[in-house]
mmCIF file with all atom_site columns, C-alpha atoms in Angstrom:
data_model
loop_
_atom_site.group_PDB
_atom_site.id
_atom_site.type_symbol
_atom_site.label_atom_id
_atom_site.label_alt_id
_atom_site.label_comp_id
_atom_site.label_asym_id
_atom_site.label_entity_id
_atom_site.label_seq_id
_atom_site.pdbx_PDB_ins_code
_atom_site.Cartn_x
_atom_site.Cartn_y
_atom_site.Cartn_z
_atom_site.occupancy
_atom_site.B_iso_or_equiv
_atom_site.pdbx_formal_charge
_atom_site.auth_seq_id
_atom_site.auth_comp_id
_atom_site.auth_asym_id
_atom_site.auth_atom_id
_atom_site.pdbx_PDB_model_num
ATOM 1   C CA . UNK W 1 1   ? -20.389 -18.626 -20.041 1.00 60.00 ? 18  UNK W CA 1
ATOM 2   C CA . UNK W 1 2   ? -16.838 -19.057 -18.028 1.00 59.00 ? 19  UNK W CA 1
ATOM 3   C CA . UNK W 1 3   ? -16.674 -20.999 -15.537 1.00 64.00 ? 20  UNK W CA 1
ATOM 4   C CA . UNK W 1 4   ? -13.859 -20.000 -12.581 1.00 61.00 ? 21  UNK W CA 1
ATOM 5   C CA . UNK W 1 5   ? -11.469 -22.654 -12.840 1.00 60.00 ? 22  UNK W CA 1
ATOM 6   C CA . UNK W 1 6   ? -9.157  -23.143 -9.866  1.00 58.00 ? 23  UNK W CA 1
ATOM 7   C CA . UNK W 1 7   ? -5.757  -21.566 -10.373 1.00 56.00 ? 24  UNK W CA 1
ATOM 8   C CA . UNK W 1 8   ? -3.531  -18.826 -8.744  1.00 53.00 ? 25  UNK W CA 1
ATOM 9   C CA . UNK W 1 9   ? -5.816  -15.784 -9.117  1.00 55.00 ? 26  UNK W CA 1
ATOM 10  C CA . UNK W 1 10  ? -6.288  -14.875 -5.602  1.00 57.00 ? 27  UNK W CA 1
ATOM 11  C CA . UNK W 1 11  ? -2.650  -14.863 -5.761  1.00 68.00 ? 28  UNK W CA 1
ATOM 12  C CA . UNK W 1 12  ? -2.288  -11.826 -8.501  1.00 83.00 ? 29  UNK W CA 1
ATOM 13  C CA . UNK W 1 13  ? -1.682  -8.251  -7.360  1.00 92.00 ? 30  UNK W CA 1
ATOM 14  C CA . UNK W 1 14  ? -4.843  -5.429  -6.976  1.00 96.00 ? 31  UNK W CA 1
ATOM 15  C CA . UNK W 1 15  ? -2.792  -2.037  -6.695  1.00 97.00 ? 32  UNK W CA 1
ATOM 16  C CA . UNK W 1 16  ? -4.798  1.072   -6.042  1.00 94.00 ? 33  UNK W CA 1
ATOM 17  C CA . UNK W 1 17  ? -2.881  4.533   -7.061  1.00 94.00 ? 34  UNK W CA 1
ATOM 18  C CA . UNK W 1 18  ? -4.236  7.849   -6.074  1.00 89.00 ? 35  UNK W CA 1
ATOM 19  C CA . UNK W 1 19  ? -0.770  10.577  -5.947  1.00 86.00 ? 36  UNK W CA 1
ATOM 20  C CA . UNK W 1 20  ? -2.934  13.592  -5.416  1.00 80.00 ? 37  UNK W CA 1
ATOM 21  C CA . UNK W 1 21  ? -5.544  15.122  -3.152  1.00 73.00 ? 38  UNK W CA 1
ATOM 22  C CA . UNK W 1 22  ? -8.703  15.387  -4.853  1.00 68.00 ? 39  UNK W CA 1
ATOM 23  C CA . UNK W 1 23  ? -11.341 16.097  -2.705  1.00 67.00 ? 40  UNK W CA 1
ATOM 24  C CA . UNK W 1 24  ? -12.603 15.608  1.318   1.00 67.00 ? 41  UNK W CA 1
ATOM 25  C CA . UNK W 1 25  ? -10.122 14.943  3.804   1.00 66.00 ? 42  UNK W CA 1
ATOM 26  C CA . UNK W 1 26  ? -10.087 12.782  7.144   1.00 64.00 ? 43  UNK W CA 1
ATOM 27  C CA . UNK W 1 27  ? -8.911  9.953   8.464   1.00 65.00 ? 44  UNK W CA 1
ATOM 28  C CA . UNK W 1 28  ? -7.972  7.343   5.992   1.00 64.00 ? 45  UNK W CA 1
ATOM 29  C CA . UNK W 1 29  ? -9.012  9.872   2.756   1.00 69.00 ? 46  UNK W CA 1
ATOM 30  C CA . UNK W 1 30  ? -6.018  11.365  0.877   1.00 77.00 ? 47  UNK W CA 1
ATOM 31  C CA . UNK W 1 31  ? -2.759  10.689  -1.479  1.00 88.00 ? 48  UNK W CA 1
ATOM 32  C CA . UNK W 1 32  ? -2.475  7.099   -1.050  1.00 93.00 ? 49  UNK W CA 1
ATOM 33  C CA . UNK W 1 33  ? -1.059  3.534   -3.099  1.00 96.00 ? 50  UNK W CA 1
ATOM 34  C CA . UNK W 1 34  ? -2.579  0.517   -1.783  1.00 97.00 ? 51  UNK W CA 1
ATOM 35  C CA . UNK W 1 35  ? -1.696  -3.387  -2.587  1.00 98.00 ? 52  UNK W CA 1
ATOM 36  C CA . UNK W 1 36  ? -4.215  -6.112  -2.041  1.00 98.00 ? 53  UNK W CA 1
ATOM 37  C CA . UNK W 1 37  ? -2.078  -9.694  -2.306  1.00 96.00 ? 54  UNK W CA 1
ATOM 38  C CA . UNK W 1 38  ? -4.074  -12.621 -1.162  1.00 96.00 ? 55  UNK W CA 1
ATOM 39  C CA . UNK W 1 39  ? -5.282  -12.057 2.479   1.00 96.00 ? 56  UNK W CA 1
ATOM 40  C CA . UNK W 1 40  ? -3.598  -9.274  3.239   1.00 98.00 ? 57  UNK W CA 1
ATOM 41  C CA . UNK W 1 41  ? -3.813  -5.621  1.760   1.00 98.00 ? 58  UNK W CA 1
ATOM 42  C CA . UNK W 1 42  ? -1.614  -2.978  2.684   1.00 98.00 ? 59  UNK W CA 1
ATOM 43  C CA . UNK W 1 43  ? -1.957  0.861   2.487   1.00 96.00 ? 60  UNK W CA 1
ATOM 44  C CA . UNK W 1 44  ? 0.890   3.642   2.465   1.00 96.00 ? 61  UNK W CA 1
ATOM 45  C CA . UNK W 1 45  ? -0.438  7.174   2.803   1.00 93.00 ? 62  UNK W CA 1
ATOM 46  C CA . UNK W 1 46  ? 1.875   9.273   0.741   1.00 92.00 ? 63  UNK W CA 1
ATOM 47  C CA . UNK W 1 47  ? 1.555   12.682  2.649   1.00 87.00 ? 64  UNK W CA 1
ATOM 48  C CA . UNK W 1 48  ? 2.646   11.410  6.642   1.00 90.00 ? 65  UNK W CA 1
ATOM 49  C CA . UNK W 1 49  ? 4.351   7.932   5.163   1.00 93.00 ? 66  UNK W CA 1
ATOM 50  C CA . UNK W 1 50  ? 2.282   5.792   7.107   1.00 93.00 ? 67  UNK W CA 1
ATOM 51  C CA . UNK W 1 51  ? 1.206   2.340   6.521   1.00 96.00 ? 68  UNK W CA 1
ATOM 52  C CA . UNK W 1 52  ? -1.385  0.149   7.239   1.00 96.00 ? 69  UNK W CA 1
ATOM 53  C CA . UNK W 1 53  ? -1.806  -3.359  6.814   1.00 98.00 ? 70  UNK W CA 1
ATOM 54  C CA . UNK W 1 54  ? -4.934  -5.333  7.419   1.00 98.00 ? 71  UNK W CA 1
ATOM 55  C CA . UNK W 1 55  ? -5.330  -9.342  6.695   1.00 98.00 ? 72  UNK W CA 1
ATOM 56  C CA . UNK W 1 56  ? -8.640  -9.644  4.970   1.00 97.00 ? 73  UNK W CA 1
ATOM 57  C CA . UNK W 1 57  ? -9.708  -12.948 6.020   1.00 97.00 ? 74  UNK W CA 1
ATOM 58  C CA . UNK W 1 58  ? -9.821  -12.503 9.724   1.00 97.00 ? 75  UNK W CA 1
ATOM 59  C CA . UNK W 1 59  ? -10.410 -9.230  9.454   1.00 97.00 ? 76  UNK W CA 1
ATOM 60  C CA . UNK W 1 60  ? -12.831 -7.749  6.379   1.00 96.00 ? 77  UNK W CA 1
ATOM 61  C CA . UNK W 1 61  ? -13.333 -4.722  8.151   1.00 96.00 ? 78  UNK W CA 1
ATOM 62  C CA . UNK W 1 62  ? -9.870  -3.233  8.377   1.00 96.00 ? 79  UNK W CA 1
ATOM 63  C CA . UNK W 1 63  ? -9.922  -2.640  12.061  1.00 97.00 ? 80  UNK W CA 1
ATOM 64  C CA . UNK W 1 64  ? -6.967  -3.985  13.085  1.00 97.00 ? 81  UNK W CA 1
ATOM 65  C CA . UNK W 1 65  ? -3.660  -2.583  11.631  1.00 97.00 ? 82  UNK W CA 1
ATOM 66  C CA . UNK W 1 66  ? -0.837  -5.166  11.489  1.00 97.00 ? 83  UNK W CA 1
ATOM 67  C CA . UNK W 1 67  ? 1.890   -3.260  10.581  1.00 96.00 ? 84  UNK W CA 1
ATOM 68  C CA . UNK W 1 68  ? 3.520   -3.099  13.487  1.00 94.00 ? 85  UNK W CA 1
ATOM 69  C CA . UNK W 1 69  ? 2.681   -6.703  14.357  1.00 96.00 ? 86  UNK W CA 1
ATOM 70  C CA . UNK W 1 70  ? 3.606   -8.099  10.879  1.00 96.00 ? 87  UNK W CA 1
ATOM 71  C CA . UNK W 1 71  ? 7.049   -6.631  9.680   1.00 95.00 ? 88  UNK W CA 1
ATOM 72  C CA . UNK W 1 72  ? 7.903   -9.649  7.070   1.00 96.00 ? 89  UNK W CA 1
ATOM 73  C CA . UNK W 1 73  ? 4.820   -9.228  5.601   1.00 97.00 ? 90  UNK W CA 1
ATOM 74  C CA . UNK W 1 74  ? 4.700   -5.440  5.689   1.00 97.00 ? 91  UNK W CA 1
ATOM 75  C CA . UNK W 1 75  ? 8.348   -5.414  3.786   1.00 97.00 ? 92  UNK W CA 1
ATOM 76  C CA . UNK W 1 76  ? 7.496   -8.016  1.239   1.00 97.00 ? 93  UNK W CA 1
ATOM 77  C CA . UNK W 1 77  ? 4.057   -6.138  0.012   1.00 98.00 ? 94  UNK W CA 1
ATOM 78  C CA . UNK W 1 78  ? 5.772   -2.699  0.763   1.00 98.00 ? 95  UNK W CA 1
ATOM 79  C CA . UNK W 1 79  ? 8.593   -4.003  -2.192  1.00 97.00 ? 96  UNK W CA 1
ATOM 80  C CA . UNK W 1 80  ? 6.187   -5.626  -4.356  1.00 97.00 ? 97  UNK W CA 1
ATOM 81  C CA . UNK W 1 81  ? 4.321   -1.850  -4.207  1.00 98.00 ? 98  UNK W CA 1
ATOM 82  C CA . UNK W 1 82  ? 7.335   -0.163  -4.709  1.00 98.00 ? 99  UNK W CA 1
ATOM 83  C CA . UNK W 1 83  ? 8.623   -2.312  -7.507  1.00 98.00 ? 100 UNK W CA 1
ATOM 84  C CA . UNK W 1 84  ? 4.859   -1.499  -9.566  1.00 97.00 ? 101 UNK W CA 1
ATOM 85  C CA . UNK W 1 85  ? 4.979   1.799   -8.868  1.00 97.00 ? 102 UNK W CA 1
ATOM 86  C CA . UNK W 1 86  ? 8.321   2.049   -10.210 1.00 97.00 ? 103 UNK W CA 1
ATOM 87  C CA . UNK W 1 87  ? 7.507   -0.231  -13.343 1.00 97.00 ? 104 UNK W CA 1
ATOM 88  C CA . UNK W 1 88  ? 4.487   1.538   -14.573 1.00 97.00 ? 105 UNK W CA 1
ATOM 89  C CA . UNK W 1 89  ? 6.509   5.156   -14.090 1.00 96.00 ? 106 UNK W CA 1
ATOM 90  C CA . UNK W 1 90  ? 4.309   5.924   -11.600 1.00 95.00 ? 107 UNK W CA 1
ATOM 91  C CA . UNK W 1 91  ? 3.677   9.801   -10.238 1.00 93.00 ? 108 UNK W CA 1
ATOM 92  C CA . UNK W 1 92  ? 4.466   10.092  -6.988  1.00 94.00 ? 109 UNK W CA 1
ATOM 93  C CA . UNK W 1 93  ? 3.398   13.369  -5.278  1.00 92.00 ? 110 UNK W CA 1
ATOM 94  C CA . UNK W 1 94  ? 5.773   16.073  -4.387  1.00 91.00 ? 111 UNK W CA 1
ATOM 95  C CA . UNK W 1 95  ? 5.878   17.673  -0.415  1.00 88.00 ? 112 UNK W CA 1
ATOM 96  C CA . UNK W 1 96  ? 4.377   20.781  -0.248  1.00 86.00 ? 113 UNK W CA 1
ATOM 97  C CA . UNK W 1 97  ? 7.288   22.373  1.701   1.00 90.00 ? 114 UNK W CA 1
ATOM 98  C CA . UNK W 1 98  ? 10.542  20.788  0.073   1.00 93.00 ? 115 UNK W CA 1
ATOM 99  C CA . UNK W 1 99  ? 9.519   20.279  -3.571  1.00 92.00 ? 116 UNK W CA 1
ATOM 100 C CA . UNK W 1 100 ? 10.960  17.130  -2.991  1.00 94.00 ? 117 UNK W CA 1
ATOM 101 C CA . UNK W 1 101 ? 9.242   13.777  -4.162  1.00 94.00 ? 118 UNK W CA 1
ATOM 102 C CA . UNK W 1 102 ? 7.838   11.183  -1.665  1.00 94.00 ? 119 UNK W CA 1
ATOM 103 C CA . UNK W 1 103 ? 9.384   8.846   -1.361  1.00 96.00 ? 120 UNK W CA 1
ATOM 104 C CA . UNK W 1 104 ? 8.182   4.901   -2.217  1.00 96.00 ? 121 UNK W CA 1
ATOM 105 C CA . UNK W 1 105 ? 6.898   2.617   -0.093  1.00 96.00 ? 122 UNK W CA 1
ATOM 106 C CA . UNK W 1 106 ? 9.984   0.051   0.275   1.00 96.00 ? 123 UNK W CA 1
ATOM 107 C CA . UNK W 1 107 ? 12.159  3.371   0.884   1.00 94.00 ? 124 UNK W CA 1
ATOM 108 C CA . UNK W 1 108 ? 10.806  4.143   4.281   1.00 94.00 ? 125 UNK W CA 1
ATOM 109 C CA . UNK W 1 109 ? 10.330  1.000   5.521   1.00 89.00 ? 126 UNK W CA 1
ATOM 110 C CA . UNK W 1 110 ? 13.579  1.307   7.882   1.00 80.00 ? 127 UNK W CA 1
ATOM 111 C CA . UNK W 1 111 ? 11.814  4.175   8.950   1.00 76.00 ? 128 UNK W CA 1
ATOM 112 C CA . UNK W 1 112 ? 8.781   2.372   10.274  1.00 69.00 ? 129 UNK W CA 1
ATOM 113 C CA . UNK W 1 113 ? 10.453  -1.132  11.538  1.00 68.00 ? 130 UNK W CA 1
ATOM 114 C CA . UNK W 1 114 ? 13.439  -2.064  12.779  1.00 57.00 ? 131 UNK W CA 1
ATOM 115 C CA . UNK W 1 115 ? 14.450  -5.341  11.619  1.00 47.00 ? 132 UNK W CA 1
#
């Protein structure tokens, strides 16, 4: 048996990577990369380039987005995204219209704050 042993592990990364639709749609349901770094997780939906970014221990149910209210944070979990995404060779989904690939998370953050 293993016994937990305090160390950095709610530290480490969770990343979540779904490029393509696959099923229902609706609110919060769709093409989407999400990062879960200590208390906060953020979401960027691929197809409108949105983001949302919830802090887990005040709020578990992910009914407050932050992103607006949180730039630093959103910009340092929006690179460390981008900078997996990239590693791993990710697929990124392609815009219906322009053939053209979405772009990652840390490349339209200027687009979403203004810092």
């Amino acid at each position: 048996l293993l016994k937990q042993t305090r160390s950095n592990s709610l530290e480490r990364e969770l990343i979540w990577h779904f490029p393509n639709e696959w099923g229902p749609s609706g609110p919060g349901i769709g093409a989407s990369s999400t990062i879960r770094k200590g208390d906060w997780k953020l979401i960027y939906y691929h197809l409108d380039q949105r983001f949302e970014l919830f802090n887990l221990k005040t709020d578990i149910g992910e009914t407050q987005n932050l992103a607006n209210d949180k730039p630093e944070q959103l910009k340092k979990l929006a690179k460390a995204l981008t900078d997996y995404l990239i590693n791993v060779d990710a697929q990124m989904p392609l815009d219906k219209n322009s053939g053209i690939q979405i772009p990652f998370p840390e490349d339209v953050i200027s687009n979403y704050i203004h810092m």
